[in-house]
Every structure is written in structure tokens, then in C-alpha cells.
Coordinates of C-alpha atoms in Angstrom, one line a residue:
M26 CA 5.7 -12.2 67.9
S27 CA 9.3 -13.3 67.0
C28 CA 9.8 -14.5 63.4
Y29 CA 12.3 -17.2 64.4
P30 CA 9.8 -20.0 65.2
Q31 CA 8.3 -19.5 61.8
V32 CA 11.7 -19.8 60.2
I33 CA 12.5 -22.9 62.2
L34 CA 9.2 -24.5 61.0
K35 CA 10.1 -23.5 57.4
L36 CA 13.6 -25.1 57.7
G37 CA 12.1 -28.2 59.2
R38 CA 9.6 -28.5 56.4
L39 CA 12.4 -27.8 53.9
W40 CA 14.5 -30.7 55.4
R41 CA 11.4 -33.0 55.4
D42 CA 10.6 -32.2 51.7
T43 CA 14.2 -32.7 50.6
V44 CA 14.3 -36.2 52.3
A45 CA 11.0 -37.2 50.8
M46 CA 12.0 -35.9 47.3
T47 CA 15.4 -37.5 47.2
T48 CA 13.9 -40.8 48.4
L49 CA 11.3 -40.5 45.6
D50 CA 13.9 -39.8 43.0
H51 CA 15.9 -42.8 44.2
K52 CA 12.8 -45.1 43.8
T53 CA 11.5 -43.9 40.5
E54 CA 14.5 -45.2 38.5
P55 CA 15.4 -48.5 40.1
G56 CA 15.9 -50.4 36.9
R57 CA 18.2 -48.1 35.0
Q58 CA 21.9 -48.8 35.3
N59 CA 22.9 -45.2 34.5
G60 CA 20.4 -43.8 37.1
S61 CA 21.7 -46.2 39.7
I62 CA 25.3 -45.1 39.1
V63 CA 24.3 -41.4 39.3
W64 CA 22.3 -42.0 42.4
K65 CA 25.3 -43.7 44.1
N66 CA 27.5 -40.8 43.3
L67 CA 24.9 -38.2 44.3
S68 CA 23.8 -40.0 47.5
K69 CA 27.1 -39.2 49.0
Y70 CA 26.5 -35.5 48.7
V71 CA 22.8 -35.8 49.6
S72 CA 23.8 -37.6 52.8
I73 CA 26.3 -34.8 53.6
F74 CA 23.6 -32.2 52.9
L75 CA 21.1 -33.9 55.2
V76 CA 23.6 -34.2 58.0
L77 CA 24.5 -30.6 57.7
A78 CA 20.8 -29.5 57.5
L79 CA 20.0 -31.6 60.6
S80 CA 23.0 -30.2 62.5
G81 CA 22.0 -26.7 61.5
I82 CA 18.5 -27.2 62.9
I83 CA 19.8 -28.7 66.1
L84 CA 22.3 -25.8 66.5
L85 CA 19.5 -23.3 65.8
L86 CA 17.3 -24.8 68.5
R87 CA 20.2 -24.8 71.1
N88 CA 21.1 -21.2 70.3
I89 CA 17.7 -19.6 69.9
H90 CA 18.4 -16.9 72.5
T91 CA 21.6 -16.0 70.8
L92 CA 19.9 -15.8 67.4
E93 CA 17.3 -13.5 68.9
K94 CA 20.1 -10.9 68.8
L95 CA 20.3 -11.3 65.0
N96 CA 17.8 -9.5 62.8
C97 CA 15.1 -11.4 60.8
Q98 CA 16.6 -10.2 57.5
T99 CA 19.6 -12.4 58.2
V100 CA 17.5 -15.4 58.9
S101 CA 15.4 -14.7 55.9
T102 CA 18.5 -14.7 53.8
L103 CA 19.5 -18.0 55.3
Y104 CA 16.1 -19.4 54.3
Q105 CA 16.4 -18.1 50.8
V106 CA 19.9 -19.8 50.4
Q107 CA 18.4 -23.1 51.7
S108 CA 15.5 -22.7 49.3
S109 CA 17.8 -22.2 46.3
I110 CA 19.6 -25.5 47.4
H111 CA 16.2 -27.2 47.6
S112 CA 15.2 -25.9 44.1
A113 CA 18.2 -27.7 42.6
F114 CA 16.6 -31.0 43.5
T115 CA 13.1 -29.9 42.3
P116 CA 11.9 -31.4 39.0
D117 CA 12.4 -29.0 36.1
G118 CA 9.5 -26.9 34.9
S119 CA 7.9 -25.8 38.2
S120 CA 9.1 -22.2 37.8
L121 CA 7.8 -21.7 34.3
L122 CA 4.8 -19.4 33.9
Y123 CA 1.6 -20.7 32.4
H124 CA 0.9 -18.4 29.5
N125 CA -2.7 -19.4 28.5
H126 CA -4.5 -16.4 29.9
S127 CA -7.7 -16.8 28.0
Y128 CA -9.6 -16.7 31.3
C129 CA -8.2 -13.3 32.1
V130 CA -11.2 -11.3 30.8
H131 CA -13.6 -13.4 32.9
L132 CA -12.2 -12.3 36.2
G133 CA -14.2 -9.8 38.2
Q134 CA -17.9 -9.1 38.4
E135 CA -20.1 -10.4 35.6
P136 CA -21.6 -7.6 33.6
L137 CA -25.3 -7.0 33.6
P138 CA -27.3 -8.1 30.5
K139 CA -27.3 -4.5 29.2
E140 CA -23.6 -4.1 29.9
A141 CA -22.9 -7.4 28.1
Q142 CA -24.8 -6.2 25.1
E143 CA -22.9 -3.0 25.1
E144 CA -19.6 -4.9 25.4
R145 CA -20.5 -7.0 22.3
Y146 CA -21.4 -3.8 20.4
L147 CA -18.1 -2.1 21.4
L148 CA -16.1 -5.2 20.4
E149 CA -17.9 -5.3 17.0
S150 CA -17.3 -1.6 16.4
I151 CA -13.5 -2.0 16.7
A152 CA -13.4 -5.4 14.9
W153 CA -10.4 -5.4 12.5
P154 CA -10.4 -7.0 9.0
E155 CA -9.0 -10.5 9.1
A156 CA -5.4 -10.8 8.0
P157 CA -3.9 -13.4 5.7
P158 CA -2.4 -16.6 7.2
R159 CA 0.3 -16.2 9.8
D160 CA 2.9 -17.9 7.6
T161 CA 2.8 -15.2 5.0
P162 CA 6.4 -14.4 3.9
L163 CA 7.6 -10.9 4.3
R164 CA 7.8 -10.3 0.6
Q165 CA 4.0 -10.6 0.4
T166 CA 3.3 -8.2 3.2
S167 CA 2.6 -4.4 2.9
D168 CA 5.6 -2.3 2.0
P169 CA 5.4 1.5 2.3
A170 CA 8.3 1.9 -0.1
H171 CA 6.3 0.3 -3.0
S172 CA 3.0 1.8 -2.0
Q173 CA 1.7 5.3 -3.0
F174 CA -1.2 7.7 -2.8
T175 CA -2.8 10.0 -5.3
I176 CA -4.7 13.2 -4.6
L177 CA -8.0 13.1 -6.4
S178 CA -9.0 16.2 -8.4
A179 CA -11.7 18.5 -7.1
G180 CA -13.8 17.7 -10.2
G181 CA -14.7 19.7 -13.2
G182 CA -11.3 21.4 -13.3
R183 CA -12.4 23.6 -10.4
E184 CA -10.0 25.0 -7.8
W185 CA -9.8 23.8 -4.2
R186 CA -11.6 26.1 -1.8
V187 CA -12.0 26.4 1.9
G188 CA -14.9 24.3 2.9
D189 CA -14.2 21.6 0.3
Q190 CA -13.2 18.1 1.2
L191 CA -10.1 16.6 -0.2
E192 CA -9.6 12.9 -0.9
A193 CA -6.4 11.0 -1.4
L194 CA -6.5 7.4 -2.6
V195 CA -3.9 5.0 -1.2
H196 CA -2.7 2.0 -3.1
M197 CA -0.9 -0.6 -1.0
H198 CA 1.7 -2.9 -2.5
D199 CA 3.9 -5.7 -1.1
F200 CA 7.7 -5.9 -1.2
Q201 CA 7.6 -7.4 -4.6
G202 CA 5.6 -4.4 -6.0
H203 CA 2.4 -6.5 -6.3
P204 CA -0.9 -4.7 -5.4
K205 CA -2.4 -5.9 -2.1
R206 CA -5.8 -7.6 -2.4
H207 CA -7.0 -7.2 1.2
G208 CA -7.2 -4.5 3.8
G209 CA -6.3 -4.3 7.5
D210 CA -3.2 -2.1 7.2
F211 CA -3.1 0.6 10.0
L212 CA -2.6 4.0 8.3
L213 CA -2.5 7.5 9.6
A214 CA -3.1 10.7 7.6
R215 CA -2.8 14.4 8.1
L216 CA -3.0 17.6 6.1
H217 CA -0.6 20.3 7.2
S218 CA 1.1 23.5 6.2
P219 CA 4.4 24.2 8.0
E220 CA 4.5 27.7 6.7
L221 CA 1.1 28.5 8.3
G222 CA 1.6 26.4 11.4
A223 CA -1.6 24.6 10.3
G224 CA -2.6 21.0 10.5
V225 CA -5.6 18.7 10.7
A226 CA -6.1 15.0 11.2
G227 CA -7.4 13.0 8.2
Q228 CA -9.8 10.1 8.4
V229 CA -8.8 6.8 6.7
F230 CA -11.4 4.5 5.2
D231 CA -10.4 0.9 4.5
H232 CA -12.0 -0.5 1.3
R233 CA -10.6 -4.0 2.2
N234 CA -9.1 -4.6 -1.2
G235 CA -5.7 -2.9 -0.8
L236 CA -7.2 0.6 -1.4
Y237 CA -7.7 3.2 1.3
S238 CA -9.3 6.7 1.1
A239 CA -7.8 9.5 3.3
M240 CA -10.3 12.3 3.7
F241 CA -9.5 15.9 4.8
P242 CA -11.6 19.0 5.3
L243 CA -10.0 22.1 3.8
L244 CA -10.0 24.6 6.7
W245 CA -7.5 27.3 5.7
E246 CA -6.3 29.3 2.7
G247 CA -3.0 28.7 1.2
S248 CA -0.8 25.6 0.7
A249 CA -1.7 22.3 2.2
R250 CA 0.3 19.1 2.1
V251 CA -1.0 15.5 2.4
E252 CA 1.0 13.0 4.5
V253 CA 0.1 9.3 4.8
T254 CA 1.9 7.0 7.1
L255 CA 1.9 3.2 7.4
V256 CA 2.0 2.5 11.1
H257 CA 1.7 -1.3 10.8
P258 CA 1.0 -3.7 7.9
S259 CA -2.1 -5.8 8.3
E260 CA 0.1 -8.9 9.0
A261 CA 1.7 -7.1 12.0
V262 CA -1.7 -6.0 13.3
A263 CA -2.7 -9.7 13.4
V264 CA 0.3 -10.4 15.6
L265 CA -0.6 -7.5 17.9
R266 CA -4.1 -8.8 18.2
R267 CA -2.8 -12.2 19.1
L268 CA -0.5 -10.8 21.7
R269 CA -3.2 -8.8 23.3
E270 CA -5.5 -11.8 23.7
E271 CA -2.9 -14.5 24.5
R272 CA -0.1 -12.7 26.4
P273 CA -1.6 -10.1 28.8
D274 CA 1.4 -10.9 31.0
R275 CA 3.9 -9.3 28.7
V276 CA 4.1 -6.5 31.1
F277 CA 4.5 -7.9 34.6
F278 CA 4.3 -6.4 38.1
K279 CA 5.6 -7.0 41.5
S280 CA 4.9 -6.1 45.1
L281 CA 7.1 -5.9 48.2
F282 CA 5.8 -7.5 51.4
R283 CA 7.4 -6.6 54.7
S284 CA 6.9 -7.4 58.4
G285 CA 9.6 -6.1 60.7
F286 CA 13.0 -6.9 59.1
L287 CA 11.6 -9.8 57.1
S288 CA 10.7 -8.9 53.4
E289 CA 9.8 -10.8 50.2
T290 CA 8.9 -9.7 46.7
T291 CA 6.4 -11.6 44.5
M292 CA 4.9 -11.3 41.0
C293 CA 1.5 -9.6 40.6
N294 CA -0.9 -9.1 37.7
L295 CA -4.5 -8.9 36.8
C296 CA -4.6 -12.6 36.3
L297 CA -2.2 -15.2 37.5
P298 CA -2.3 -19.0 37.2
A299 CA -3.4 -20.3 40.6
N300 CA -1.9 -23.7 39.9
Q301 CA 1.6 -22.3 40.4
Q302 CA 1.4 -21.2 44.0
P303 CA -1.2 -19.6 46.4
L304 CA -2.5 -16.2 45.5
C305 CA -3.3 -13.1 47.5
N306 CA -6.6 -11.6 46.3
Y307 CA -6.7 -7.8 46.2
T308 CA -10.0 -7.5 44.3
D309 CA -11.4 -4.0 45.1
A310 CA -14.4 -4.3 47.4
H311 CA -16.3 -1.4 45.8
T312 CA -15.7 -1.8 42.1
G313 CA -14.9 -5.5 41.9
E314 CA -11.8 -4.7 39.9
P315 CA -9.5 -7.8 40.3
W316 CA -5.8 -7.8 41.2
Y317 CA -3.6 -10.7 42.4
C318 CA -0.1 -11.3 43.7
Y319 CA 1.6 -14.6 44.5
K320 CA 1.5 -15.2 48.2
P321 CA 4.9 -14.8 49.9
K322 CA 6.3 -17.9 51.4
M323 CA 6.8 -16.5 54.9
L324 CA 4.5 -13.5 55.1
G325 CA 0.8 -12.9 55.0
C326 CA -1.1 -11.1 52.3
D327 CA -1.8 -8.1 54.6
T328 CA 1.9 -7.2 54.7
R329 CA 2.0 -5.8 51.1
I330 CA 3.6 -2.4 51.2
N331 CA 3.9 -1.3 47.5
H332 CA 3.2 -1.9 43.9
A333 CA 5.6 -1.6 41.0
K334 CA 6.2 -2.4 37.4
G335 CA 8.4 -5.5 37.2
G336 CA 9.4 -5.4 33.5
Y337 CA 8.6 -6.6 30.1
Q338 CA 8.5 -10.2 28.8
K339 CA 10.9 -10.8 26.0
H340 CA 11.1 -13.2 23.1
L341 CA 7.4 -12.8 22.2
L342 CA 7.8 -13.3 18.5
T343 CA 8.9 -15.9 16.1
N344 CA 11.8 -15.0 13.7
K345 CA 9.2 -14.6 10.9
E346 CA 7.0 -12.4 13.0
A347 CA 9.9 -10.2 14.0
L348 CA 10.4 -9.2 10.4
L349 CA 7.0 -7.4 10.5
F350 CA 8.3 -5.0 13.2
Q351 CA 11.3 -3.2 11.7
S352 CA 12.0 0.4 12.3
G353 CA 12.4 2.3 9.1
V354 CA 11.0 -0.6 7.1
N355 CA 7.4 -1.2 8.1
I356 CA 6.9 0.7 11.4
K357 CA 5.6 4.3 11.0
V358 CA 7.1 4.8 7.5
P359 CA 5.7 7.6 5.2
I360 CA 4.0 6.6 1.9
R361 CA 5.1 8.6 -1.1
A362 CA 2.7 10.4 -3.5
S363 CA 2.5 9.3 -7.1
G364 CA 2.2 12.9 -8.2
S365 CA 2.1 16.1 -6.2
D366 CA 1.4 15.9 -2.5
R367 CA 0.3 19.5 -2.2
V368 CA -2.8 21.6 -3.1
V369 CA -3.4 25.4 -3.0
V370 CA -6.6 26.3 -1.3
Q371 CA -8.5 29.4 -2.3
P372 CA -10.9 31.4 -0.1
E373 CA -14.3 30.0 0.6
E374 CA -16.8 30.4 -2.2
K375 CA -19.5 32.9 -1.5
D376 CA -23.2 31.9 -1.3
K377 CA -22.2 28.2 -1.5
P378 CA -25.1 26.0 -0.3
D379 CA -24.7 24.1 3.0
V380 CA -23.8 20.4 2.7
D381 CA -25.6 17.7 4.5
S382 CA -23.4 15.6 6.8
S383 CA -24.9 12.4 5.4
S384 CA -23.0 13.1 2.2
G385 CA -19.9 11.5 3.9
R386 CA -18.2 14.6 5.1
V387 CA -15.6 14.2 7.8
V388 CA -15.7 16.6 10.7
P389 CA -12.6 16.6 13.0
S390 CA -12.7 18.0 16.5
G391 CA -10.4 20.8 15.6
F392 CA -7.2 21.9 13.8
Y393 CA -4.1 24.0 14.2
F394 CA -3.6 27.4 12.7
Q395 CA -0.6 29.5 13.5
G396 CA 0.3 26.9 16.1
S397 CA -2.9 27.2 18.1
W398 CA -5.6 24.7 18.4
Q399 CA -9.0 25.8 17.0
A400 CA -12.0 23.7 18.1
L401 CA -14.6 23.0 15.5
G402 CA -17.8 23.6 17.5
G403 CA -18.4 24.0 21.2
V404 CA -16.6 26.7 23.1
A405 CA -13.9 28.9 21.6
V406 CA -10.4 27.9 22.6
R407 CA -8.7 30.9 24.3
Q408 CA -5.0 31.4 24.5
F409 CA -3.9 31.5 28.2
N410 CA -0.4 32.9 27.6
D411 CA 0.2 34.5 31.0
S412 CA -0.1 33.0 34.4
S413 CA -2.5 35.8 35.7
A414 CA -5.1 34.7 33.2
I415 CA -4.9 31.1 34.4
T416 CA -5.1 32.3 38.0
Q417 CA -8.2 34.3 37.4
C418 CA -9.8 31.3 35.6
L419 CA -9.1 28.9 38.4
K420 CA -9.9 31.2 41.2
G421 CA -12.0 29.4 43.8
K422 CA -11.7 26.1 42.0
V423 CA -10.7 22.6 43.1
V424 CA -9.1 20.7 40.2
S425 CA -8.6 17.0 40.6
M426 CA -6.6 15.1 38.0
Y427 CA -6.7 11.3 37.9
G428 CA -4.9 8.9 35.6
D429 CA -1.6 8.1 34.1
S430 CA 1.5 10.2 33.4
T431 CA -0.2 12.0 30.6
A432 CA -2.5 13.5 33.2
R433 CA 0.4 14.2 35.5
Q434 CA 1.9 16.3 32.6
W435 CA -1.0 18.8 33.1
F436 CA -0.4 19.1 36.8
E437 CA 3.3 19.7 36.2
Y438 CA 2.5 22.3 33.5
L439 CA 0.2 24.3 35.7
N440 CA 2.5 24.0 38.7
A441 CA 5.5 25.2 36.7
F442 CA 3.7 28.0 34.7
V443 CA 1.7 29.6 37.5
P444 CA 4.0 31.0 40.3
E445 CA 1.1 31.5 42.7
L446 CA 0.6 27.8 42.9
K447 CA 2.9 26.3 45.6
E448 CA 3.3 22.6 45.7
F449 CA 2.6 21.1 49.1
S450 CA 5.0 18.3 49.9
L451 CA 3.3 15.0 50.5
R452 CA 6.6 13.3 50.5
S453 CA 5.5 11.4 47.4
P454 CA 7.9 9.6 45.0
K455 CA 9.0 11.6 42.0
N456 CA 6.8 11.0 38.9
V457 CA 4.4 8.9 41.0
G458 CA 2.5 11.1 43.4
P459 CA 0.0 11.9 44.8
F460 CA 0.8 15.6 44.3
M461 CA -1.0 18.7 45.5
A462 CA -0.5 22.4 44.8
V463 CA -2.2 25.3 46.5
D464 CA -2.8 29.0 45.9
S465 CA -4.2 30.2 49.2
T466 CA -4.6 33.8 48.0
H467 CA -6.9 32.9 45.2
N468 CA -8.3 29.7 46.9
I469 CA -7.1 27.3 44.2
L470 CA -6.4 23.6 45.0
L471 CA -4.8 21.4 42.3
R472 CA -4.4 17.7 42.9
Y473 CA -3.1 14.7 41.0
R474 CA -3.4 11.0 41.8
C475 CA -2.5 8.0 39.6
H476 CA -5.1 5.4 38.7
G477 CA -5.1 1.9 40.3
P478 CA -3.5 -1.2 38.9
P479 CA -2.3 -2.0 36.3
I480 CA -0.4 1.3 36.6
R481 CA 3.2 0.9 35.3
F482 CA 4.8 3.4 37.6
S483 CA 8.1 2.5 39.4
T484 CA 6.9 2.2 42.9
V485 CA 3.5 3.2 44.4
V486 CA 2.8 2.8 48.1
A487 CA 0.0 0.2 48.5
S488 CA -2.1 2.5 50.6
E489 CA -2.0 5.1 47.8
M490 CA -3.3 2.7 45.2
R491 CA -6.8 4.1 44.5
Y492 CA -9.3 3.3 41.7
V493 CA -10.6 6.4 39.9
A494 CA -14.2 5.4 40.5
N495 CA -13.7 5.2 44.2
E496 CA -12.1 8.6 44.2
L497 CA -14.9 10.2 42.3
D498 CA -17.4 8.7 44.8
G499 CA -15.5 10.6 47.5
L500 CA -16.0 14.0 45.8
A501 CA -18.7 16.4 46.9
G502 CA -18.7 18.1 43.4
G503 CA -20.3 21.3 42.5
P504 CA -19.7 24.3 40.1
D505 CA -16.3 24.9 41.6
T506 CA -15.1 21.4 41.1
V507 CA -13.2 20.3 38.0
V508 CA -12.4 16.6 37.4
V509 CA -9.9 15.6 34.7
I510 CA -9.4 11.9 33.8
S511 CA -6.8 10.3 31.6
I512 CA -6.7 6.5 31.6
W513 CA -5.6 4.5 28.6
A514 CA -1.9 3.8 28.1
H515 CA -1.5 1.2 30.8
F516 CA -4.3 -1.0 29.5
S517 CA -2.8 -1.7 26.0
T518 CA -1.4 -5.1 27.0
F519 CA -4.8 -6.5 28.2
P520 CA -7.9 -7.7 26.3
V521 CA -10.2 -4.9 25.5
E522 CA -12.9 -6.3 27.8
V523 CA -10.6 -5.3 30.7
Y524 CA -10.6 -1.7 29.6
I525 CA -14.3 -1.7 29.0
R526 CA -14.9 -2.9 32.6
R527 CA -12.7 -0.2 34.0
L528 CA -14.4 2.6 32.0
R529 CA -17.8 1.2 33.0
H530 CA -16.9 1.6 36.7
I531 CA -15.6 5.1 36.1
R532 CA -18.7 6.0 34.0
R533 CA -21.0 4.8 36.8
A534 CA -19.1 7.0 39.3
V535 CA -19.3 10.0 36.9
V536 CA -23.0 9.6 36.5
R537 CA -23.4 9.5 40.3
L538 CA -21.2 12.6 40.7
L539 CA -23.2 14.6 38.1
D540 CA -26.5 13.4 39.6
R541 CA -25.6 14.7 43.1
A542 CA -23.7 17.8 41.8
P543 CA -24.8 18.8 38.3
G544 CA -22.5 21.7 38.1
T545 CA -19.3 19.6 38.2
L546 CA -17.1 19.9 35.2
V547 CA -15.8 16.5 34.0
V548 CA -13.1 16.3 31.3
M549 CA -11.9 13.1 29.6
R550 CA -8.6 12.9 27.8
S551 CA -8.3 10.7 24.8
A552 CA -5.2 8.6 23.9
N553 CA -2.4 10.1 21.9
L554 CA 0.1 8.9 19.3
Q555 CA 3.6 8.0 20.4
A556 CA 7.0 7.0 19.0
L557 CA 7.3 3.4 18.0
D558 CA 10.1 0.9 17.4
S559 CA 10.2 -2.8 17.2
E560 CA 10.0 -3.3 21.0
V561 CA 7.6 -0.5 22.0
S562 CA 5.2 -1.7 19.3
L563 CA 4.6 -5.0 21.2
Y564 CA 3.5 -3.2 24.4
N565 CA 2.3 0.3 23.5
S566 CA 1.5 0.3 19.8
D567 CA -0.7 3.1 18.4
W568 CA -3.0 0.3 17.2
F569 CA -3.7 -0.7 20.8
S570 CA -4.3 3.0 21.7
A571 CA -6.6 3.6 18.7
Q572 CA -8.8 0.7 19.7
L573 CA -9.0 1.8 23.3
D574 CA -9.6 5.4 22.2
S575 CA -12.6 4.3 20.1
V576 CA -14.0 2.5 23.1
L577 CA -13.6 5.5 25.4
R578 CA -15.4 7.9 23.0
A579 CA -18.3 5.5 22.6
M580 CA -18.7 4.8 26.3
F581 CA -18.9 8.5 27.3
R582 CA -20.8 9.7 24.3
G583 CA -24.1 11.4 25.3
L584 CA -23.0 12.2 28.9
D585 CA -22.3 15.7 30.1
V586 CA -18.6 15.1 29.8
L587 CA -16.1 17.1 27.7
L588 CA -13.2 15.7 25.7
V589 CA -9.7 16.8 25.1
D590 CA -8.9 15.1 21.8
A591 CA -5.3 14.3 22.3
W592 CA -5.4 11.9 19.4
E593 CA -6.1 14.5 16.8
M594 CA -4.0 17.1 18.6
T595 CA -0.9 14.9 18.3
L596 CA -1.8 13.6 14.8
A597 CA -2.4 17.1 13.4
H598 CA 0.8 18.6 14.8
H599 CA 4.1 18.7 12.9
L600 CA 6.2 17.6 15.9
P601 CA 7.2 13.9 16.2
H602 CA 4.9 11.6 18.2
A603 CA 5.8 11.0 21.8
L604 CA 4.1 9.1 24.7
H605 CA 4.4 12.4 26.6
P606 CA 3.5 15.1 24.1
P607 CA 6.0 18.1 23.9
P608 CA 5.2 21.3 25.9
V609 CA 3.6 23.2 22.9
I610 CA 1.0 20.5 22.6
V611 CA 0.5 20.3 26.3
K612 CA -0.1 24.0 26.4
N613 CA -2.8 23.7 23.7
M614 CA -4.4 20.9 25.7
M615 CA -4.4 23.1 28.8
D616 CA -5.8 26.0 26.9
T617 CA -8.7 23.7 25.8
I618 CA -9.4 22.7 29.4
L619 CA -9.2 26.2 30.7
S620 CA -11.5 27.3 28.0
Y621 CA -14.0 24.7 29.2
I622 CA -13.7 26.0 32.7
C623 CA -13.9 29.6 31.7
P624 CA -15.9 29.7 28.4
V625 CA -16.3 32.9 26.5
R626 CA -19.6 33.0 24.6
S627 CA -19.2 34.8 21.3
K628 CA -21.5 35.2 18.4
R629 CA -19.2 33.2 16.3
A630 CA -17.2 30.6 18.2
S631 CA -14.2 29.0 16.6
G632 CA -15.2 26.5 14.1
D633 CA -18.9 27.4 14.1
W634 CA -18.8 28.3 10.5
W635 CA -17.7 24.8 9.6
R636 CA -20.5 23.3 11.8
R637 CA -23.0 25.5 9.9
R638 CA -21.5 24.5 6.6
V639 CA -21.9 20.8 7.4
R640 CA -25.3 20.4 8.9
G641 CA -25.8 17.3 11.2

């Protein structure tokens, strides 16, 4: 069907609405002298516009056959020009977005009673200490330059030995040098030795009185240096928490709609105010995951052809709040030691009794030594340093990777490192996918597909927008099937309930997959640390990631699912944090996954000695 009758109707309605609106504007201010004068001056131009519009419509009707030779894109442009003229007479404020998104978390299917109970438990488990009032001046907020940490002695004048636990006490002060009296600062800690290529993540405990304890297991002989970093002061965390709940639109999305030569682009998101204009509802029929776009003016909802990140909302902070997010001042700034920041660790003491884990010992998932990741417990992590070893490990396997760009890194690593893998062109956009690589000689299939909205990729074809849960339901599974999932980074701008709902659907699908095919290997990837500045902090702060990471670990605990601890692997490493970890860390991650796929059972797997030393 031709698009021109639709355009004629739209122009006719536009003319009708303009007449009605200008008449209304004329009638609403009859008693004001200034308004009357303005109207008399304006009415001359309005009359001219109305005559021109009417003449245009008559000309359009008389020359419809000639216009059929034009393309719809030209007519669409004409309509957009007329619409912009019409908007000039529209009362101010109709184009402003409504920013009260408190109803965002309530969209989608209601959780079952047990799921609602789990949600409350998860939210309570990540509850953050309350911060002081929002009007706290900068001088009274946490200042890393005035703060310090002290390494506590081993006790009794004894030496530090492998197997001991080291504690550093952190004292937070404000910009005036006064001790802080409340908690809530977001701190990171690690113990490392550049000389040995060693490092382990520390665990920070908030005493909620301005003091923090950073705890580290001593896992290697030789030197070890303590490093404590303030990521955000408690006052900045309060701002991030408010943004997460009140401004889930601070990353916005768009979709292109097209029919023939006619195209329109509208804004999309997880929740949009319906009082602005009609919505297209793209809620997934199987999972119930909601997604909406504003309905195009001239096209139907079924003409959507893609999904893309639109951009980032600006001007989210007040001037006072912006002072809490200053690079080099209070974003990821090291805290100095009051004395020495180093210890020398002696060999493990012989015949030392085992320590009960209830004594408060911290047990990380692993550590680096000589640049290689050593898992503490579970399978031993092997080093896959040549492509032939990877090929033999993956022989006969189907490896499906789902998620964000941090999962895509793994596909790219294998595809580049293993020459036998040949990428099969699916004509997919670069950095978007889906992607597939095949080694027909060794019967290896490697696939990557991004997760569904709110994926922040440049442009994803609408037909390729798949939810991970639905993809898992389409797998047969079995002992030759490996599933890898990484889904976290693109949920940082939404309330945590949104992430819980998405993981719940994925977890259900994982359980169904393992029930029908128990031999399937499922690997989850945790969040990782990244570089932060004053802008990135508002959208992708490590504080958002840490909260989501805690939720992911809790929701998959107890299932037959393995974890790649990207959080500790990036925290323990000496290289700077990055959203996409550098190749050496990616290799250690892939070595961990390949060790899961092809485990080597030994009498003493890496880290087993520590597990035996700390009995759980």
C-alpha cells in the first residue's frame, strides 16, 4: 500500500490541530493588552501559514500521481519539517522527560512469594550504611590524602609466616584532618609483590565508625606490600544510590523503525512514562522481561529493525555533589600507610595446627604467583600456553558464550590464539555479533551472542535481540556442551531488582538445562573492576558492579555452576583496572575456563593446602 494517503491524513490533522491551537491561544488571553497586541502581530503570519498549508494540501491532492514518482523518504522529510513548525506553537514543556521512575522496578511479572522473599534477602545483604545528610560540605567528607592505614603486628613479636592472616587498620579522615565518625566509604585492598608477580585481593570490613579492617591471607614467601584505595567516599556512594533508584534513564536507548523508504527513530528503555506519547510494548513473551519504545508517529510497532544505545544523560549532579566525584581527589585514590606498608613472609611453620574458618579467616578464590592465577580449591588451573593444548581440550565441544563485551573478549581471544578456529562470517556488525568460529577437523564450534536489552551496543538488529534464558532453553546440552555467561555491566544504571529479575530467569533456564542434560558445563563470570573518572562513575561505578556481583554470587550459590572470579582477578593484578581487562588477565581467565573443561585431578591441587589449613 502507498504511504502517501497516510501522509495526507497526517498533514490534514496537522493543519486541523494548528487551527484549533491558534484559536485556543487567541481565546485564552482576551483581557490582556500585551497579549492582544502580540496576537494581532502574530495573526498575520499565522494566516499566511494557514493559507500556505491549505494550498499545499490542495496541490498535493491534485498532483498525487506525480508525487507517486517521489520516494516516501522525501514526503517523510516534508512531514518532519511541518511538524517542527507545528511544535513552535506547542505550549512549552511537552517534550520534557518525566524523571520519576520509581515504578520502573514493578514492571514485568510479579515474583512468586518465595522469589519475593529471596529478593528482600538479597537487598538486605547488600544494604549500605546510611550516609550523612546530602548537604554535607566537601571539607567534612572522606579525604584519602588525610587518611591512613596501619599494619597490625603479628602478635608476640613473632614473624609473619605463610598461612597467617594479616590485618591492616584503616583510619578515615575528612579534608580538615578530623577523624570520620561513620562508615560507608567504598574501599578496595590488595596484597601484592611486583618482584614475584604475586597478588591477592583483600577483604574490607566496615566498623561503621570511621575505621575499616583490610584482611589478607599470606600465601607466598618473600615480600608483600599492602595497598588500600578509596574508590568513593560514603557521601558519594549516597549520590550513586540515589541515581540508581531515581534516574534509571541516565543511559537511554533508541530504535529505528522502517517501512519501505519511510523511517523514524524513537527513544526506548526499560520503563518510559506513558503519559508522553503512545508506547510500543516489546515485553518478552517467554521470560516476561519488559522493554518499551515510544511509538513512531507514522509507522507501526512491528516495523522496528534495530536497537542501539542512544547516549548518556548529562547534568545529573548539583554543584555540591559534583565535588564528590573528582579524579585524583576522591575517586580511586590510594591511602598512605602510617608506617611501613610492607611485610616479609617466612616459610610456613611446620606442624602448625589447622585453623577453624569460624575464627574469621578470609578465603579468597585464588591469587597470582609468577603472573599465573592459582585457584584456592577446586580444580588446578593449568597453563594453556600453546594453541594445540587448547585444541585438544576443546575437541568435540560446542562452546556457547552469552553476555556483554567482556564475554566477547573470550571469543576474540580463542579465535585469535587458535589458528585452527576459522570464523564463519555471519555478516554481523563489528563488536556486536553474533559470531561463530569452527574447527571442522577437530569438531569444535565456538559461538558468541550478546544478551538482550538493556545491552548498550552501538546497533543490534532487532531479530538478533535474544534473552539468555531463551537461548539456554534452545540448547540440547550434554557432556560436550559448554555454556559461558557474563551479564552485569549493562545493568548498573537500573535498580537492583531489575538485575535480580534477569538473573532469576537465567537461573531457571540453567536449572532446566542441567535437569535435562546433567553433563552440561555452565560457567558464570563475575563483574570486574574498571577505570573510573567523574563521568564514568555516574554510570559504571565499581560500587554498582560490586553490588551486582554480590547478587550474582548469592543467586547461583549451591547450583552446579562454576565461577570465573573476574573481580578478584582484576583486583589482585598489578595492571590498571579497565572495563575490558588486558590480554594477560584474559588469558588467565581462559586458562581457568579451560581447566574447568579439561580438569587434571592431582593428589594436591592448587590451593588445597590452604583449604586444609582453614577447615570449613
